[in-house]
Coordinates of C-alpha atoms in Angstrom, one line a residue:
M487 CA -115.4 -69.9 53.1
I488 CA -117.0 -66.5 53.2
T489 CA -119.4 -65.8 56.1
Q490 CA -122.5 -64.2 54.6
T491 CA -124.8 -63.7 57.6
Q492 CA -125.5 -65.0 61.1
G493 CA -128.9 -64.7 62.7
A494 CA -131.6 -66.6 64.6
G495 CA -134.5 -68.5 63.2
G496 CA -136.8 -69.0 66.2
K497 CA -134.4 -70.3 68.9
T498 CA -131.9 -71.8 66.4
D499 CA -128.8 -70.0 65.3
V500 CA -128.5 -70.1 61.5
I501 CA -125.0 -69.4 60.0
H502 CA -124.8 -68.7 56.3
L503 CA -121.4 -69.5 54.6
A504 CA -120.5 -69.6 50.9
L505 CA -117.7 -71.0 48.8
A506 CA -116.1 -69.0 45.9
P507 CA -114.9 -71.8 43.5
A508 CA -112.6 -71.1 40.6
R509 CA -113.6 -72.7 37.3
D510 CA -112.1 -73.3 33.9
N511 CA -114.7 -75.0 31.7
T512 CA -115.6 -78.2 33.5
V513 CA -112.5 -78.1 35.9
C514 CA -113.3 -76.6 39.2
A515 CA -111.2 -75.8 42.3
L516 CA -114.0 -75.8 44.9
A517 CA -112.3 -74.7 48.0
A518 CA -108.9 -74.3 49.8
L519 CA -108.2 -74.9 53.5
T520 CA -105.1 -74.1 55.5
H521 CA -104.1 -76.6 58.1
G522 CA -101.1 -75.4 60.1
G523 CA -98.4 -73.0 59.1
H524 CA -98.2 -72.6 55.4
Q525 CA -99.7 -76.0 54.6
A526 CA -102.9 -76.0 52.5
R527 CA -105.3 -78.4 50.8
V528 CA -107.2 -77.6 47.6
F529 CA -110.4 -79.6 46.9
C530 CA -111.0 -80.1 43.2
N531 CA -113.8 -81.7 41.3
A532 CA -113.7 -85.0 39.3
A533 CA -112.9 -83.3 36.0
T534 CA -109.5 -82.3 37.3
Q535 CA -106.6 -84.1 35.8
S536 CA -103.7 -84.7 38.2
D537 CA -101.0 -84.3 35.6
Q538 CA -102.2 -80.8 34.7
I539 CA -101.6 -79.4 38.2
K540 CA -98.5 -77.1 38.3
T541 CA -96.6 -74.8 40.7
S542 CA -97.8 -71.2 40.9
P543 CA -96.2 -68.2 42.6
T544 CA -98.5 -68.6 45.6
F545 CA -98.9 -72.4 45.8
S546 CA -96.5 -75.3 45.4
P547 CA -98.3 -78.7 45.1
Q548 CA -96.5 -81.6 47.0
K549 CA -99.1 -84.4 46.8
V550 CA -102.0 -85.0 44.5
T551 CA -104.5 -87.6 45.6
P552 CA -107.4 -88.7 43.4
L553 CA -110.4 -90.0 45.4
R554 CA -111.7 -93.5 44.7
G555 CA -114.7 -93.7 42.5
N556 CA -113.9 -90.6 40.5
A557 CA -115.2 -88.3 43.3
G558 CA -112.5 -85.5 43.0
V559 CA -108.9 -84.7 43.7
F560 CA -107.0 -83.5 46.8
V561 CA -104.0 -81.2 46.2
D562 CA -101.8 -80.8 49.2
G563 CA -99.0 -78.2 49.2
T564 CA -97.5 -75.0 50.7
H565 CA -98.8 -71.5 50.1
S566 CA -96.7 -68.4 50.4
G567 CA -99.3 -65.8 51.5
K568 CA -101.1 -65.1 54.7
Q569 CA -104.0 -67.3 55.9
S570 CA -106.5 -64.6 54.7
D571 CA -105.0 -64.3 51.3
A572 CA -106.2 -65.9 48.1
L573 CA -104.5 -69.1 46.7
T574 CA -103.7 -69.6 43.1
L575 CA -103.6 -73.1 41.6
A576 CA -101.8 -73.4 38.3
Y577 CA -103.7 -75.8 36.1
G578 CA -102.4 -76.4 32.6
A579 CA -102.1 -73.0 31.0
T580 CA -104.7 -71.4 33.3
H581 CA -104.6 -70.1 36.9
L582 CA -107.5 -70.9 39.3
T583 CA -107.6 -68.3 42.2
L584 CA -109.9 -68.9 45.2
P585 CA -110.0 -67.8 48.8
L586 CA -107.8 -69.6 51.4
S587 CA -109.9 -70.4 54.4
A588 CA -109.3 -71.7 57.9
P589 CA -111.5 -74.5 59.4
Q590 CA -114.5 -73.3 61.4
N591 CA -115.0 -76.3 63.6
D592 CA -116.5 -74.4 66.5
H593 CA -119.8 -73.9 64.8
I594 CA -121.1 -77.4 65.5
A595 CA -118.7 -78.6 68.1
G596 CA -120.3 -81.0 70.5
L597 CA -123.5 -81.3 68.5
D598 CA -125.3 -84.3 67.0
C599 CA -125.8 -83.1 63.4
I600 CA -127.6 -84.1 60.2
L601 CA -125.5 -83.5 57.0
T602 CA -127.5 -83.2 53.8
T603 CA -127.4 -81.7 50.3
L604 CA -130.1 -79.5 48.7
N605 CA -130.3 -79.0 44.9
Q606 CA -131.7 -75.5 44.3
A607 CA -131.5 -76.0 40.5
L608 CA -134.6 -78.2 40.6
S609 CA -136.6 -75.1 41.5
V610 CA -135.5 -73.4 38.2
P611 CA -137.4 -74.4 35.0
A612 CA -135.2 -76.3 32.6
N613 CA -137.6 -75.6 29.8
P614 CA -141.0 -74.0 29.2
Q615 CA -142.8 -77.3 30.1
D616 CA -140.9 -77.8 33.4
K617 CA -143.0 -76.9 36.4
A618 CA -139.8 -76.8 38.5
E619 CA -141.5 -78.5 41.5
D620 CA -139.2 -79.6 44.3
P621 CA -141.0 -80.2 47.6
L622 CA -137.7 -81.0 49.2
A623 CA -136.5 -77.4 48.8
D624 CA -139.5 -76.0 50.7
P625 CA -138.3 -74.4 53.9
G626 CA -141.5 -75.4 55.7
Y627 CA -141.0 -79.0 54.8
I628 CA -137.3 -78.8 55.9
A629 CA -138.4 -77.3 59.2
G630 CA -140.7 -80.2 59.8
W631 CA -138.0 -82.7 58.8
L632 CA -135.6 -81.1 61.2
H633 CA -138.2 -81.0 64.0
H634 CA -139.0 -84.7 63.6
H635 CA -135.3 -85.8 63.8
A636 CA -134.7 -83.5 66.8
K637 CA -137.7 -84.9 68.6
Y638 CA -137.2 -88.6 67.9
Q639 CA -133.4 -89.0 67.3
G640 CA -131.9 -86.1 69.4
V641 CA -130.5 -84.1 66.5
S642 CA -129.1 -80.8 67.8
G643 CA -127.5 -79.3 64.6
A644 CA -127.6 -79.5 60.8
V645 CA -125.3 -78.7 57.9
F646 CA -126.8 -78.0 54.4
I647 CA -124.6 -78.2 51.3
N648 CA -126.7 -75.8 49.4
R649 CA -126.2 -76.5 45.7
L650 CA -127.1 -73.2 44.0
G651 CA -128.9 -73.2 40.7
P652 CA -128.3 -71.1 37.6
E653 CA -127.8 -67.4 38.4
D654 CA -127.3 -68.3 42.0
A655 CA -130.8 -69.4 42.5
G656 CA -131.3 -70.5 46.1
A657 CA -128.8 -68.1 47.6
D658 CA -131.6 -66.8 49.8
F659 CA -132.3 -70.2 51.3
A660 CA -130.7 -69.3 54.7
K661 CA -133.0 -66.2 54.9
L662 CA -136.1 -68.2 54.0
L663 CA -135.1 -71.0 56.4
R664 CA -134.9 -68.4 59.3
K665 CA -138.4 -67.3 58.5
A666 CA -139.7 -70.8 58.4
L667 CA -138.1 -71.5 61.8
D668 CA -139.7 -68.4 63.2
K669 CA -143.1 -69.9 62.3
T670 CA -142.1 -73.5 63.2
P671 CA -139.3 -73.4 65.9
V672 CA -137.2 -76.5 66.1
P673 CA -135.1 -77.6 69.1
L674 CA -131.8 -77.3 67.3
T675 CA -128.8 -75.3 68.6
R676 CA -127.3 -74.3 65.2
I677 CA -127.7 -74.8 61.5
V678 CA -125.0 -74.1 58.9
V679 CA -126.0 -73.4 55.3
L680 CA -123.0 -73.6 52.9
D681 CA -123.7 -72.2 49.5
V682 CA -121.9 -73.8 46.5
P683 CA -122.3 -71.9 43.2
G684 CA -122.1 -73.7 39.9
P685 CA -123.1 -77.1 38.7
T686 CA -122.2 -79.9 41.2
G687 CA -124.1 -82.8 39.7
W688 CA -122.7 -85.7 37.7
P689 CA -121.5 -84.3 34.3
D690 CA -123.4 -86.9 32.4
G691 CA -126.3 -87.1 34.8
I692 CA -129.9 -86.2 34.1
D693 CA -132.5 -84.3 36.1
E694 CA -132.8 -86.4 39.3
R695 CA -136.6 -86.0 39.3
H696 CA -136.9 -87.9 36.0
L697 CA -138.5 -91.4 36.2
L698 CA -135.3 -92.9 34.8
C699 CA -133.8 -91.9 38.2
A700 CA -136.5 -93.8 40.1
P701 CA -134.9 -97.2 40.8
D702 CA -138.1 -99.2 40.8
A703 CA -140.0 -97.4 38.0
P704 CA -141.5 -99.8 35.3
G705 CA -141.2 -99.3 31.6
K706 CA -137.7 -97.6 31.6
S707 CA -136.9 -99.3 28.2
R708 CA -139.6 -97.2 26.6
M709 CA -138.5 -93.9 28.1
T710 CA -136.4 -91.4 26.2
R711 CA -133.3 -90.3 28.1
P712 CA -133.1 -86.5 28.4
E713 CA -130.0 -84.5 27.7
P714 CA -127.3 -84.4 30.5
D715 CA -127.9 -81.7 33.0
P716 CA -125.2 -81.3 35.7
W717 CA -127.2 -78.6 37.3
R718 CA -130.1 -80.8 38.1
A719 CA -128.4 -84.2 38.2
G720 CA -127.7 -86.1 41.4
F721 CA -124.9 -84.9 43.7
G722 CA -121.7 -85.6 41.9
D723 CA -118.9 -83.4 43.5
E724 CA -118.7 -85.8 46.5
I725 CA -115.4 -84.3 47.5
L726 CA -117.5 -81.6 49.1
L727 CA -118.2 -84.1 51.9
E728 CA -114.5 -84.2 52.6
F729 CA -114.3 -80.5 52.6
V730 CA -117.0 -80.1 55.2
R731 CA -115.5 -82.9 57.2
H732 CA -112.2 -80.9 57.5
A733 CA -113.8 -77.4 57.6
L734 CA -116.7 -78.0 60.0
F735 CA -117.0 -81.4 61.6
A736 CA -113.7 -82.0 63.5
H737 CA -115.3 -81.5 66.9
A738 CA -118.9 -82.6 66.2
N739 CA -120.2 -85.2 68.6
G740 CA -122.1 -87.0 65.8
V741 CA -123.1 -86.7 62.2
A742 CA -125.7 -88.6 60.2
Y743 CA -125.6 -88.3 56.4
L744 CA -129.2 -88.3 55.1
D745 CA -131.1 -87.2 52.0
L746 CA -134.0 -84.8 52.5
S747 CA -136.4 -87.5 51.5
D748 CA -135.0 -89.8 54.2
W749 CA -136.9 -90.1 57.5
L750 CA -135.7 -92.0 60.5
A751 CA -138.4 -93.7 62.5
P752 CA -138.5 -92.8 66.3
A753 CA -135.7 -94.6 68.2
K754 CA -136.9 -97.6 70.1
A755 CA -134.2 -97.1 72.7
D756 CA -130.9 -95.4 71.9
S757 CA -130.6 -92.8 69.1
V758 CA -128.5 -93.4 66.1
F759 CA -125.9 -91.1 67.5
V760 CA -125.6 -93.0 70.8
Q761 CA -125.3 -96.3 68.9
A762 CA -122.6 -94.8 66.7
R763 CA -120.6 -93.7 69.7
A764 CA -120.9 -97.2 71.2
A765 CA -119.8 -99.0 68.0
K766 CA -116.4 -100.8 67.9
P767 CA -113.7 -100.7 66.7
D768 CA -114.8 -97.4 65.0
P769 CA -117.6 -95.1 66.1
L770 CA -119.6 -95.7 62.9
I771 CA -122.9 -97.4 62.1
T772 CA -124.5 -98.2 58.8
L773 CA -128.2 -97.5 58.2
S774 CA -130.0 -99.8 55.8
G775 CA -132.9 -97.9 54.3
L776 CA -135.9 -99.0 52.4
R777 CA -137.9 -97.1 49.8
A778 CA -141.6 -96.4 50.6
F779 CA -144.4 -95.4 48.3
P780 CA -147.9 -93.9 48.5
W781 CA -150.9 -95.9 47.5
K782 CA -152.7 -92.9 46.2
L783 CA -151.8 -89.2 45.9
P784 CA -154.1 -86.6 47.6
N785 CA -156.3 -84.4 45.4
S786 CA -153.6 -81.8 45.2
G787 CA -151.4 -84.3 43.4
K788 CA -148.6 -83.5 45.8
A789 CA -147.2 -86.4 47.9
R790 CA -146.7 -85.8 51.6
P791 CA -144.5 -87.9 54.0
G792 CA -147.5 -89.5 55.7
D793 CA -148.9 -90.7 52.3
H794 CA -146.1 -93.3 52.1
I795 CA -147.5 -96.4 53.7
C796 CA -146.7 -99.1 51.1
R797 CA -143.8 -101.4 50.2
P798 CA -143.5 -103.7 47.2
F799 CA -143.8 -107.3 48.5
D800 CA -141.1 -108.5 46.0
L801 CA -138.6 -105.7 46.4
K802 CA -135.6 -106.5 48.6
A803 CA -133.1 -103.8 47.5
S804 CA -132.1 -101.3 50.1
F805 CA -129.8 -98.2 50.2
S806 CA -127.1 -97.2 52.7
R807 CA -126.5 -94.1 54.9
W808 CA -124.2 -93.8 57.9
V809 CA -123.8 -92.2 61.3
F810 CA -120.4 -91.3 62.7
S811 CA -118.9 -89.7 65.7
P812 CA -115.9 -87.5 64.7
A813 CA -115.2 -86.6 68.4
Q814 CA -114.5 -90.2 69.2
A815 CA -112.8 -91.2 66.0
H816 CA -109.2 -92.5 66.0
D817 CA -106.5 -91.2 63.7
T818 CA -107.2 -93.8 61.1
A819 CA -107.3 -92.2 57.6
H820 CA -110.8 -92.3 56.1
I821 CA -112.9 -90.6 53.4
W822 CA -116.6 -89.6 53.6
R823 CA -118.8 -90.7 50.7
P824 CA -122.6 -90.7 50.5
H825 CA -123.1 -94.4 51.0
R826 CA -120.2 -95.3 53.3
I827 CA -117.0 -94.1 55.0
I828 CA -114.0 -95.6 53.3
G829 CA -111.3 -96.8 55.6
L830 CA -113.4 -97.5 58.8
T831 CA -115.3 -100.5 60.0
A832 CA -119.1 -99.9 60.4
Q833 CA -121.5 -101.8 62.6
S834 CA -125.1 -102.4 61.4
A835 CA -128.1 -100.9 63.3
P836 CA -131.0 -103.3 62.5
D837 CA -133.3 -101.8 65.1
Q838 CA -133.2 -98.3 63.4
H839 CA -135.7 -97.9 60.6
L840 CA -134.8 -95.5 57.8
W841 CA -137.4 -94.8 55.1
R842 CA -137.0 -93.0 51.8
F843 CA -140.2 -91.4 50.7
T844 CA -140.0 -91.8 46.9
G845 CA -143.0 -89.6 46.0
L846 CA -141.1 -86.6 47.3
R847 CA -138.2 -87.2 45.0
H848 CA -140.4 -87.4 41.9
P849 CA -143.1 -84.7 42.3
G850 CA -146.3 -85.2 40.4
A851 CA -145.5 -88.9 39.5
A852 CA -148.4 -91.3 40.2
P853 CA -147.5 -94.3 42.4
A854 CA -147.9 -96.6 39.4
Q855 CA -145.1 -94.6 37.6
L856 CA -142.7 -95.2 40.5
V857 CA -143.3 -98.9 41.1
P858 CA -145.6 -101.6 39.7
K859 CA -148.7 -100.9 41.7
S860 CA -149.8 -104.5 41.8
S861 CA -146.8 -105.3 44.0
L862 CA -147.6 -102.7 46.7
R863 CA -148.8 -103.8 50.1
E864 CA -149.4 -101.8 53.2
N865 CA -146.5 -101.9 55.7
A866 CA -147.5 -102.0 59.3
D867 CA -144.4 -99.9 60.4
L868 CA -145.1 -97.2 57.8
L869 CA -148.8 -97.1 58.6
A870 CA -147.9 -96.6 62.3
L871 CA -145.4 -93.9 61.4
S872 CA -148.0 -92.1 59.3
R873 CA -150.8 -92.2 61.8
D874 CA -149.1 -92.2 65.2
T875 CA -146.1 -90.1 64.5
F876 CA -147.1 -87.7 61.7
G877 CA -150.8 -87.6 62.7
H878 CA -151.7 -88.2 59.1
K879 CA -154.7 -89.9 57.5
P880 CA -153.4 -91.6 54.4
F881 CA -155.2 -93.2 51.5
R882 CA -155.4 -96.9 52.5
V883 CA -155.1 -99.9 50.2
P884 CA -158.7 -101.1 49.6
A885 CA -159.6 -104.2 51.6
P886 CA -161.0 -107.1 49.5
D887 CA -164.7 -107.6 49.9
I888 CA -165.1 -111.3 51.0
T889 CA -168.6 -111.0 52.4
K890 CA -170.2 -112.2 49.2
T891 CA -169.0 -115.5 47.7
P892 CA -170.1 -116.5 44.2
K893 CA -172.0 -119.7 43.7
A894 CA -169.9 -122.6 42.7
A895 CA -170.3 -123.4 39.0
K896 CA -171.7 -126.8 37.9
R897 CA -169.0 -129.3 37.5
G898 CA -168.9 -130.6 33.9
D899 CA -167.1 -133.5 32.3
K900 CA -164.6 -131.3 30.3
I901 CA -161.2 -130.2 31.4
V902 CA -159.7 -127.0 30.1
L903 CA -156.0 -126.0 30.2
V904 CA -154.9 -122.4 30.3
T905 CA -151.3 -121.4 29.5
A906 CA -149.2 -118.6 28.3
M907 CA -146.6 -119.0 25.5
K908 CA -144.1 -116.9 23.7
N909 CA -142.1 -118.0 20.6
E910 CA -143.1 -121.7 21.2
G911 CA -145.2 -122.3 18.0
P912 CA -143.1 -125.3 16.8
F913 CA -143.9 -127.1 20.1
L914 CA -147.6 -126.2 20.3
L915 CA -148.9 -129.2 18.3
E916 CA -146.9 -131.6 20.3
W917 CA -148.1 -130.0 23.6
I918 CA -151.7 -130.3 22.5
A919 CA -151.3 -133.9 21.3
Y920 CA -149.8 -134.9 24.6
H921 CA -152.5 -133.5 26.7
R922 CA -155.2 -134.9 24.4
A923 CA -153.6 -138.3 24.8
I924 CA -153.9 -138.1 28.6
G925 CA -157.5 -137.2 28.5
V926 CA -157.7 -133.4 28.5

């Protein structure tokens, strides 16, 4: 890791770090960490093939460990240089050279942190028709998001895995965030921004703003799938979570992995971090989140957090995030992934409400494009969050007018059956004959 800058945004210390990955086509050695003496670990992406890793003059691999779920590869071995030297990984016929870094666990030691990813490529037009809208990358929005979680869940630090776009788009995020925090101070001690250049999305993934990436969007069978775009696809190089675990989080008091569209409701009693530290046998809890939707977009066409007051009455699916206390963890081997921590036992936290504001993930999409609108119902918890916590006045679901009741029609002596059929022509005559026989 290369320290770029360190400065204050309001009362919050903002540290800007950057990786310098080594790439060969799709194969990428993302980072290298030393961990005692001449031992080092190289973190490689999912395209890396274990049998192509060789010994180089400066690094001798001893163990290669592919992560479950095709998330990347660890390469553990010995290096011959000094801690500050570069490390060269021999891969097939090529050599991948990258900086050899030491862990910097003091930055967020003792803090309760949010860990999240930010995709700067979504702010770069993919084609002339792309408006490149990404409200989640707006520093003002992020400052409000941090302030909310600091106030209602006790967050005292944050780490952003800053996925840079083409031509290093977004490399100025730390600077812009400092300016936003000068205008909207947040009660956080420290924020770490870690720049990661190059595409870090799923290789075959598509732009994550596309409606095909909206889990509940109707009509997907009629949509045309766009070309793969690893720049704008969802977070794919999940081994970066393992890198930041070893490089930054060893002494953190707590860490909650959230997306920037995820909002935790105010804690009713203990915060998620207190609950994680109290969990047994491992200091880990799972958050079961629900997707929320706006009933109507404001005139600007841009969804805001407080607009999300609805839930589909027939949607039961949820998503998972987690909160963990590294400072209280045992020596049990485990691996961080976005949806869970492999190797540890998690406890549920049913009293903690986690909401994903879907309109922020798909800017410009009407509610009916994100979910069948006929299924939306106002949710009392979301409405209270919007009005009482955010101080927002959302567009409400129209109440039915039941003050006027139509006059009852005259009862006749005929009975009419109404039905719906599909591909049942051969049985239609029999169906009619049967009902005629019983008096219809």
